[in-house]
Tab-separated table of C-alpha atoms in Angstrom:
chain	number	residue	atom	x	y	z
A	22	UNK	CA	-0.393	-0.081	-0.283
A	23	UNK	CA	2.893	2.761	0.650
A	24	UNK	CA	4.305	1.431	-2.636
A	25	UNK	CA	1.095	2.563	-4.553
A	26	UNK	CA	1.123	5.637	-2.575
A	27	UNK	CA	4.440	6.531	-3.447
A	28	UNK	CA	3.463	5.755	-7.401
A	29	UNK	CA	0.824	8.296	-7.104
A	30	UNK	CA	1.999	10.961	-5.100
A	31	UNK	CA	5.339	10.399	-8.074
A	32	UNK	CA	2.836	9.917	-11.379
A	33	UNK	CA	0.974	13.122	-9.467
A	34	UNK	CA	4.550	15.093	-9.700
A	35	UNK	CA	5.476	13.987	-12.968
A	36	UNK	CA	2.017	15.241	-14.294
A	37	UNK	CA	2.444	18.787	-12.677
A	38	UNK	CA	6.048	18.943	-13.884
A	39	UNK	CA	4.611	17.593	-17.775
A	40	UNK	CA	2.204	20.685	-17.094
A	41	UNK	CA	4.046	23.259	-16.203
A	42	UNK	CA	6.402	22.785	-19.310
A	43	UNK	CA	3.764	22.840	-21.590
A	44	UNK	CA	2.250	26.171	-20.353
A	45	UNK	CA	5.651	27.786	-20.578
A	46	UNK	CA	6.626	25.956	-23.886
A	47	UNK	CA	2.903	27.594	-25.028
A	48	UNK	CA	3.432	30.859	-23.398
A	49	UNK	CA	7.112	30.666	-24.874
A	50	UNK	CA	5.803	30.637	-28.631
A	51	UNK	CA	2.929	33.032	-27.713
A	52	UNK	CA	5.140	35.157	-26.449
A	53	UNK	CA	3.672	35.677	-23.608
A	54	UNK	CA	6.514	34.326	-21.208
A	55	UNK	CA	10.203	35.278	-21.618
A	56	UNK	CA	12.721	32.603	-22.767
A	57	UNK	CA	16.260	32.073	-21.009
A	58	UNK	CA	18.973	31.846	-23.920
A	59	UNK	CA	21.789	29.360	-23.858
A	60	UNK	CA	25.444	31.070	-24.551
A	61	UNK	CA	26.887	31.697	-27.897
A	62	UNK	CA	29.893	29.037	-27.541
A	63	UNK	CA	26.391	26.459	-26.425
A	64	UNK	CA	24.934	26.927	-29.324
A	65	UNK	CA	27.269	26.742	-31.801
A	66	UNK	CA	28.171	23.217	-30.543
A	67	UNK	CA	24.725	22.667	-30.738
A	68	UNK	CA	24.442	24.091	-34.641
A	69	UNK	CA	27.501	21.997	-35.607
A	70	UNK	CA	26.328	18.422	-33.935
A	71	UNK	CA	23.332	18.871	-35.883
A	72	UNK	CA	25.213	19.471	-39.110
A	73	UNK	CA	27.393	16.285	-38.439
A	74	UNK	CA	24.622	14.199	-38.019
A	75	UNK	CA	22.740	15.503	-40.880
A	76	UNK	CA	25.803	15.499	-43.484
A	77	UNK	CA	27.151	11.643	-41.847
A	78	UNK	CA	23.493	10.741	-42.241
A	79	UNK	CA	23.242	11.246	-46.235
A	80	UNK	CA	27.272	10.581	-46.621
A	81	UNK	CA	26.516	6.989	-45.300
A	82	UNK	CA	23.605	6.418	-47.033
A	83	UNK	CA	25.366	7.514	-50.387
A	84	UNK	CA	27.602	5.358	-49.942
A	85	UNK	CA	25.506	2.325	-49.299
A	86	UNK	CA	23.951	3.532	-52.605
A	87	UNK	CA	27.571	3.377	-54.047
A	88	UNK	CA	28.706	0.251	-52.727
A	89	UNK	CA	25.124	-1.986	-53.594
A	90	UNK	CA	23.485	-0.168	-56.303
A	91	UNK	CA	20.583	-3.204	-55.532
A	92	UNK	CA	17.784	-1.483	-53.428
A	93	UNK	CA	16.479	-5.218	-52.213
A	94	UNK	CA	20.058	-6.424	-51.424
A	95	UNK	CA	20.492	-3.621	-49.142
A	96	UNK	CA	17.394	-4.202	-47.167
A	97	UNK	CA	18.908	-7.981	-46.923
A	98	UNK	CA	21.755	-6.747	-45.681
A	99	UNK	CA	19.917	-4.067	-43.371
A	100	UNK	CA	18.066	-6.867	-41.844
A	101	UNK	CA	20.429	-9.621	-41.070
A	102	UNK	CA	22.541	-6.916	-40.230
A	103	UNK	CA	19.488	-6.179	-37.051
A	104	UNK	CA	19.467	-10.189	-36.433
A	105	UNK	CA	22.607	-10.443	-36.159
A	106	UNK	CA	23.056	-13.020	-38.422
A	107	UNK	CA	25.566	-13.094	-41.631
A	108	UNK	CA	24.159	-12.299	-45.099
A	109	UNK	CA	24.383	-14.644	-46.806
A	110	UNK	CA	26.957	-14.441	-49.893
A	111	UNK	CA	25.849	-13.639	-53.373
A	112	UNK	CA	27.479	-13.465	-56.692
A	113	UNK	CA	27.689	-10.014	-57.739
A	114	UNK	CA	27.739	-8.717	-61.618
A	115	UNK	CA	30.989	-8.445	-62.789
A	116	UNK	CA	31.454	-11.838	-61.438
A	117	UNK	CA	28.679	-12.675	-62.903
A	118	UNK	CA	28.848	-11.435	-66.336
A	119	UNK	CA	32.359	-13.126	-65.947
A	120	UNK	CA	30.935	-16.389	-65.672
A	121	UNK	CA	28.924	-16.190	-68.941
A	122	UNK	CA	31.383	-14.926	-70.981
A	123	UNK	CA	33.328	-18.336	-69.722
A	124	UNK	CA	30.521	-20.311	-70.876
A	125	UNK	CA	30.120	-18.879	-73.865
A	126	UNK	CA	33.609	-18.939	-75.042
A	127	UNK	CA	33.729	-22.710	-73.927
A	128	UNK	CA	30.743	-23.787	-76.212
A	129	UNK	CA	32.186	-21.675	-78.892
A	130	UNK	CA	36.131	-23.540	-78.638
A	131	UNK	CA	38.924	-22.581	-76.913
A	132	UNK	CA	40.522	-22.678	-79.652
A	133	UNK	CA	38.906	-20.024	-81.938
A	134	UNK	CA	39.466	-16.351	-81.793
A	135	UNK	CA	36.192	-15.261	-80.299
A	136	UNK	CA	36.049	-18.356	-77.872
A	137	UNK	CA	39.147	-18.238	-76.619
A	138	UNK	CA	38.533	-14.065	-75.648
A	139	UNK	CA	35.624	-14.474	-73.930
A	140	UNK	CA	37.339	-16.885	-71.662
A	141	UNK	CA	40.085	-14.093	-71.310
A	142	UNK	CA	37.840	-11.481	-70.410
A	143	UNK	CA	35.086	-14.008	-68.685
A	144	UNK	CA	38.308	-14.491	-66.523
A	145	UNK	CA	39.402	-10.849	-66.296
A	146	UNK	CA	35.818	-9.779	-64.821
A	147	UNK	CA	35.860	-12.245	-62.440
A	148	UNK	CA	39.318	-10.858	-60.828
A	149	UNK	CA	37.255	-7.416	-61.126
A	150	UNK	CA	34.233	-9.012	-58.992
A	151	UNK	CA	36.519	-10.731	-56.292
A	152	UNK	CA	38.337	-6.593	-56.593
A	153	UNK	CA	34.663	-5.082	-55.900
A	154	UNK	CA	33.776	-8.203	-52.774
A	155	UNK	CA	37.468	-6.480	-50.798
A	156	UNK	CA	36.053	-2.830	-51.703
A	157	UNK	CA	32.814	-3.583	-50.185
A	158	UNK	CA	34.464	-5.483	-47.106
A	159	UNK	CA	36.707	-2.933	-46.483
A	160	UNK	CA	34.600	0.678	-46.640
A	161	UNK	CA	31.904	-1.160	-44.732
A	162	UNK	CA	34.454	-2.018	-41.797
A	163	UNK	CA	36.941	1.362	-42.211
A	164	UNK	CA	34.122	3.449	-43.412
A	165	UNK	CA	30.761	2.696	-42.981
A	166	UNK	CA	30.557	0.886	-39.028
A	167	UNK	CA	31.827	4.051	-37.565
A	168	UNK	CA	29.746	6.789	-39.483
A	169	UNK	CA	27.018	4.539	-38.430
A	170	UNK	CA	27.850	3.425	-34.648
A	171	UNK	CA	27.905	7.811	-34.784
A	172	UNK	CA	24.680	8.769	-35.426
A	173	UNK	CA	23.895	5.208	-33.247
A	174	UNK	CA	25.783	5.918	-30.281
A	175	UNK	CA	27.550	9.409	-30.131
A	176	UNK	CA	24.949	11.952	-31.127
A	177	UNK	CA	21.699	9.627	-30.100
A	178	UNK	CA	23.406	10.105	-26.239
A	179	UNK	CA	23.782	13.953	-27.359
A	180	UNK	CA	20.373	14.214	-28.353
A	181	UNK	CA	19.401	12.468	-25.294
A	182	UNK	CA	21.168	15.327	-22.860
A	183	UNK	CA	20.064	18.070	-24.756
A	184	UNK	CA	16.530	17.009	-24.402
A	185	UNK	CA	17.053	16.800	-20.789
A	186	UNK	CA	18.540	20.395	-21.241
A	187	UNK	CA	15.363	21.067	-22.802
A	188	UNK	CA	13.713	20.500	-20.135
A	189	UNK	CA	15.810	21.747	-17.515
A	190	UNK	CA	16.139	25.299	-19.488
A	191	UNK	CA	11.690	25.196	-19.004
A	192	UNK	CA	11.645	24.100	-15.469
A	193	UNK	CA	13.865	26.924	-14.683
A	194	UNK	CA	11.930	29.769	-16.984
A	195	UNK	CA	8.626	28.220	-15.141
A	196	UNK	CA	9.974	29.065	-11.216
A	197	UNK	CA	11.008	32.451	-12.892
A	198	UNK	CA	7.324	33.179	-14.173
A	199	UNK	CA	5.850	31.764	-10.655
A	200	UNK	CA	8.000	34.168	-9.279
A	201	UNK	CA	7.657	36.984	-10.803
A	202	UNK	CA	4.191	36.893	-10.675
A	203	UNK	CA	4.475	36.245	-6.707
A	204	UNK	CA	6.308	38.837	-6.298
A	205	UNK	CA	3.671	40.666	-7.913
A	206	UNK	CA	0.684	39.732	-5.916
A	207	UNK	CA	2.970	39.950	-2.203
A	208	UNK	CA	3.482	43.897	-3.785
A	209	UNK	CA	-0.006	44.515	-4.165
A	210	UNK	CA	-1.008	42.872	-0.921
A	211	UNK	CA	1.304	44.701	0.899
A	212	UNK	CA	0.002	48.173	-1.391
A	213	UNK	CA	-3.822	46.776	-0.083
A	214	UNK	CA	-2.462	46.366	3.672
A	215	UNK	CA	-1.029	49.651	3.734
A	216	UNK	CA	-3.772	51.071	2.920
A	217	UNK	CA	-6.658	52.944	5.882
A	218	UNK	CA	-9.098	50.289	6.117
A	219	UNK	CA	-12.143	49.865	8.546
A	220	UNK	CA	-12.671	47.191	10.594
A	221	UNK	CA	-10.091	44.765	12.970
A	222	UNK	CA	-11.160	41.734	10.378
A	223	UNK	CA	-10.364	43.099	7.734
A	224	UNK	CA	-6.918	44.232	8.705
A	225	UNK	CA	-6.408	40.812	10.081
A	226	UNK	CA	-7.415	38.735	6.715
A	227	UNK	CA	-5.062	41.211	4.863
A	228	UNK	CA	-1.832	40.458	7.268
A	229	UNK	CA	-2.827	36.581	7.068
A	230	UNK	CA	-2.868	37.012	3.060
A	231	UNK	CA	0.380	38.851	2.986
A	232	UNK	CA	1.855	35.930	5.127
A	233	UNK	CA	0.869	33.518	3.285
A	234	UNK	CA	2.291	35.226	-0.206
A	235	UNK	CA	5.912	36.193	1.528
A	236	UNK	CA	6.073	32.150	2.366
A	237	UNK	CA	5.055	32.263	-1.624
A	238	UNK	CA	7.516	33.844	-2.846
A	239	UNK	CA	10.416	32.835	-0.666
A	240	UNK	CA	9.384	29.201	-1.937
A	241	UNK	CA	9.815	30.635	-4.965
A	242	UNK	CA	13.258	31.711	-4.662
A	243	UNK	CA	13.629	28.482	-2.730
A	244	UNK	CA	12.589	26.675	-6.068
A	245	UNK	CA	14.275	28.865	-8.531
A	246	UNK	CA	17.702	28.150	-6.897
A	247	UNK	CA	17.157	24.516	-7.835
A	248	UNK	CA	15.872	25.015	-11.439
A	249	UNK	CA	19.029	27.385	-11.732
A	250	UNK	CA	21.570	24.735	-10.060
A	251	UNK	CA	20.217	22.217	-12.241
A	252	UNK	CA	19.905	23.760	-15.521
A	253	UNK	CA	24.008	24.791	-15.298
A	254	UNK	CA	24.397	21.278	-14.144
A	255	UNK	CA	23.125	19.820	-17.470
A	256	UNK	CA	23.497	23.101	-19.403
A	257	UNK	CA	27.668	21.871	-18.075
A	258	UNK	CA	27.015	18.174	-19.171
A	259	UNK	CA	25.948	18.931	-22.338
A	260	UNK	CA	28.304	21.184	-23.349
A	261	UNK	CA	31.270	18.829	-22.731
A	262	UNK	CA	29.241	15.600	-24.646
A	263	UNK	CA	29.171	17.966	-27.548
A	264	UNK	CA	33.144	19.377	-27.353
A	265	UNK	CA	33.477	15.835	-28.626
A	266	UNK	CA	32.477	16.719	-32.272
A	267	UNK	CA	36.077	17.809	-32.839
A	268	UNK	CA	37.457	14.923	-31.898
A	269	UNK	CA	34.658	12.535	-34.144
A	270	UNK	CA	35.203	14.616	-36.989
A	271	UNK	CA	38.952	14.025	-37.013
A	272	UNK	CA	38.002	9.556	-36.534
A	273	UNK	CA	35.669	9.960	-39.461
A	274	UNK	CA	38.652	12.211	-41.763
A	275	UNK	CA	40.769	8.925	-40.630
A	276	UNK	CA	38.094	6.823	-41.539
A	277	UNK	CA	37.721	9.064	-44.969
A	278	UNK	CA	41.234	8.512	-45.672
A	279	UNK	CA	40.906	4.791	-45.132
A	280	UNK	CA	37.746	4.511	-47.284
A	281	UNK	CA	39.730	6.820	-50.116
A	282	UNK	CA	42.921	3.775	-50.223
A	283	UNK	CA	40.543	1.136	-49.985
A	284	UNK	CA	38.984	2.960	-54.048
A	285	UNK	CA	42.596	3.264	-55.355
A	286	UNK	CA	43.553	0.047	-54.373
A	287	UNK	CA	40.356	-1.348	-55.729
A	288	UNK	CA	40.571	1.321	-59.576
A	289	UNK	CA	44.761	0.926	-59.945
A	290	UNK	CA	43.256	-3.099	-59.265
A	291	UNK	CA	40.979	-3.623	-61.741
A	292	UNK	CA	43.274	-1.172	-64.572
A	293	UNK	CA	45.960	-2.920	-64.311
A	294	UNK	CA	43.402	-6.424	-65.038
A	295	UNK	CA	41.910	-4.325	-67.576
A	296	UNK	CA	45.961	-3.804	-69.276
A	297	UNK	CA	47.063	-7.108	-69.173
A	298	UNK	CA	44.074	-8.215	-71.048
A	299	UNK	CA	44.827	-6.125	-73.467
A	300	UNK	CA	47.827	-6.877	-74.280
A	301	UNK	CA	46.861	-10.529	-74.273
A	302	UNK	CA	44.507	-10.062	-76.331
A	303	UNK	CA	46.863	-7.684	-78.903
A	304	UNK	CA	49.278	-10.762	-79.002
A	305	UNK	CA	46.632	-13.242	-79.130
A	306	UNK	CA	44.568	-11.871	-81.530
A	307	UNK	CA	45.721	-8.958	-83.892
A	308	UNK	CA	45.013	-9.530	-86.868
A	309	UNK	CA	40.937	-9.334	-85.802
A	310	UNK	CA	40.702	-5.707	-84.368
A	311	UNK	CA	40.196	-4.199	-87.588
A	312	UNK	CA	39.019	-5.248	-91.201
A	313	UNK	CA	38.386	-2.719	-93.918
A	314	UNK	CA	34.352	-3.358	-93.458
A	315	UNK	CA	34.075	-1.972	-89.426
A	316	UNK	CA	35.754	0.616	-88.067
A	317	UNK	CA	39.211	-0.247	-86.308
A	318	UNK	CA	39.608	0.634	-82.299
A	319	UNK	CA	42.790	1.290	-80.396
A	320	UNK	CA	42.519	0.387	-77.163
A	321	UNK	CA	43.287	2.341	-74.387
A	322	UNK	CA	47.061	3.049	-74.149
A	323	UNK	CA	49.127	1.871	-71.665
A	324	UNK	CA	50.876	4.446	-68.965
A	325	UNK	CA	54.217	4.734	-69.068
A	326	UNK	CA	55.173	2.947	-66.166
A	327	UNK	CA	53.523	-0.086	-64.854
A	328	UNK	CA	53.571	0.616	-60.964
A	329	UNK	CA	50.512	3.106	-59.329
A	330	UNK	CA	51.500	5.341	-56.570
A	331	UNK	CA	49.830	5.729	-53.434
A	332	UNK	CA	49.498	9.131	-53.864
A	333	UNK	CA	47.982	9.322	-57.381
A	334	UNK	CA	46.397	6.843	-60.298
A	335	UNK	CA	47.631	7.111	-63.953
A	336	UNK	CA	45.065	8.341	-65.594
A	337	UNK	CA	44.498	7.038	-69.146
A	338	UNK	CA	41.593	8.366	-72.167
A	339	UNK	CA	38.878	6.553	-73.284
A	340	UNK	CA	38.833	4.639	-76.627
A	341	UNK	CA	40.456	6.710	-79.313
A	342	UNK	CA	38.341	6.186	-83.093
A	343	UNK	CA	40.845	5.503	-85.963
A	344	UNK	CA	39.243	6.004	-89.316
A	345	UNK	CA	40.142	3.468	-91.518
A	346	UNK	CA	41.132	5.743	-94.500
A	347	UNK	CA	44.043	6.577	-91.889
A	348	UNK	CA	45.010	2.863	-91.317
A	349	UNK	CA	44.769	1.999	-95.501
A	350	UNK	CA	47.525	5.107	-95.906
A	351	UNK	CA	49.542	3.326	-93.363
A	352	UNK	CA	49.280	0.066	-95.405
A	353	UNK	CA	50.114	1.506	-98.397
A	354	UNK	CA	52.554	3.937	-98.041
A	355	UNK	CA	55.558	3.188	-99.952
A	356	UNK	CA	58.446	3.415	-98.596
A	357	UNK	CA	59.135	5.350	-95.234
A	358	UNK	CA	56.705	7.929	-92.727
A	359	UNK	CA	56.408	9.949	-90.657
A	360	UNK	CA	53.967	8.719	-87.680
A	361	UNK	CA	52.692	10.012	-84.999
A	362	UNK	CA	52.172	7.938	-81.450
A	363	UNK	CA	48.836	7.921	-80.132
A	364	UNK	CA	49.287	6.602	-77.039
A	365	UNK	CA	52.185	4.656	-74.806
A	366	UNK	CA	53.334	1.482	-75.480
A	367	UNK	CA	54.578	-0.880	-73.637
A	368	UNK	CA	56.689	-3.688	-75.803
A	369	UNK	CA	55.670	-7.088	-75.648
A	370	UNK	CA	58.703	-8.868	-76.628
A	371	UNK	CA	62.071	-8.170	-78.194
A	372	UNK	CA	60.643	-7.831	-81.599
A	373	UNK	CA	58.568	-4.531	-80.741
A	374	UNK	CA	58.854	-1.410	-79.944
A	375	UNK	CA	58.167	0.859	-76.980
A	376	UNK	CA	56.677	4.116	-77.715
A	377	UNK	CA	55.387	7.605	-75.949
A	378	UNK	CA	52.690	9.321	-76.673
A	379	UNK	CA	52.929	12.015	-79.316
A	380	UNK	CA	56.060	10.823	-80.034
A	381	UNK	CA	57.000	11.321	-84.077
A	382	UNK	CA	58.974	7.834	-85.560
A	383	UNK	CA	59.667	6.652	-88.105
A	384	UNK	CA	56.948	3.724	-90.133
A	385	UNK	CA	57.289	1.108	-93.021
A	386	UNK	CA	56.085	-1.766	-93.810
A	387	UNK	CA	57.881	-5.114	-94.482
A	388	UNK	CA	56.375	-7.576	-96.699
A	389	UNK	CA	54.468	-10.323	-94.734
A	390	UNK	CA	54.109	-8.334	-91.273
A	391	UNK	CA	50.770	-8.881	-90.356
A	392	UNK	CA	47.942	-6.233	-91.562
A	393	UNK	CA	47.470	-4.109	-87.923
A	394	UNK	CA	51.136	-3.836	-87.694
A	395	UNK	CA	54.656	-1.882	-88.735
A	396	UNK	CA	57.427	-1.294	-88.604
A	397	UNK	CA	58.513	1.339	-86.158
A	398	UNK	CA	61.907	3.263	-86.391
A	399	UNK	CA	64.046	5.356	-83.614
A	400	UNK	CA	67.141	6.539	-83.582
A	401	UNK	CA	69.108	2.902	-83.231
A	402	UNK	CA	66.127	1.269	-81.832
A	403	UNK	CA	63.834	-0.919	-83.817
A	404	UNK	CA	60.489	-3.243	-83.678
A	405	UNK	CA	57.301	-4.103	-84.628
A	406	UNK	CA	54.774	-1.349	-84.047
A	407	UNK	CA	50.596	-1.495	-83.584
A	408	UNK	CA	49.073	0.461	-86.087
A	409	UNK	CA	46.200	1.712	-83.952
A	410	UNK	CA	48.825	3.823	-81.743
A	411	UNK	CA	49.494	5.873	-85.328
A	412	UNK	CA	48.302	8.514	-87.314
A	413	UNK	CA	50.393	9.324	-90.352
A	414	UNK	CA	51.607	12.752	-90.461
A	415	UNK	CA	51.050	14.611	-93.858
């Protein structure tokens, strides 16, 4: 029974506090009550925390879209994560494409040019799929997880303390309002008590009222001191939490650097895989790259160095179209001609000549040579050069 009485009293006290806050909040919105403003430093910290939360959520969600474009797959991964279970491994798009290419090349025949090329391309696509899987795992661990921990952990704590600070501020302003009203009532009662009134009973009643208002005033002052102390303490707690946002930014900066390094590794691997594939196709199937009925397409040029540093990734241009007439001119030219190199080219063996983009070399045809190659000469160096890497000069 005593426990029930205690619970009822606590419930009534909580209801009274809630009502007092609601009245204070409503009067502030209507401009009928004063509001205690937070100091400028605390306001700036609150604004910084809110801004950090908003942009962290946007960056996190868009990174998830970048790493996993399929929304159904993202929902499935989210459900497994909430169930604290490992999501089943699924084949990704590059791996699926690679498998299709390998199956097609096997059916067409590995001994045929097209079948062999499909198998080689399929193997490269599967390697790219593996690299893509590693990028997703690394980025999720080193970048997405820290961002999610901030949203679901640190910021929730900040939001909880911020709400508590708001409640303490409402309690403080409500106490100020009650004290102000008590002072006004006591002043009015003192004025009436000092006036000349007839009858002893009236004088006794006013004296009693004055004493009652004075006690109420003292009680309101004590309540104000308590609420002011609680507000100051909560403001200090909130400030200490908010000042940790700078440390959060520093931590997210390190995570961002890890994400960039993961992307750099991924793109460097993909570039190297495609560069190797290009060389394999160029060595194995040089006679199938161009013919008189099709536009000849030159593959992306190789970099002057196959090593890609950690500070920058060598960029390459896209596919460049070389007109059929230019190729015919190069093959049918009598004697030697000057040609400008369109892209860098690394010689696959000692019979070929390495090229640098934009350099000018001497080229000439040799009887019996493949239709896609010319003999190139630069000083004392001589070797075969791919025709699609050259532009004949007038």
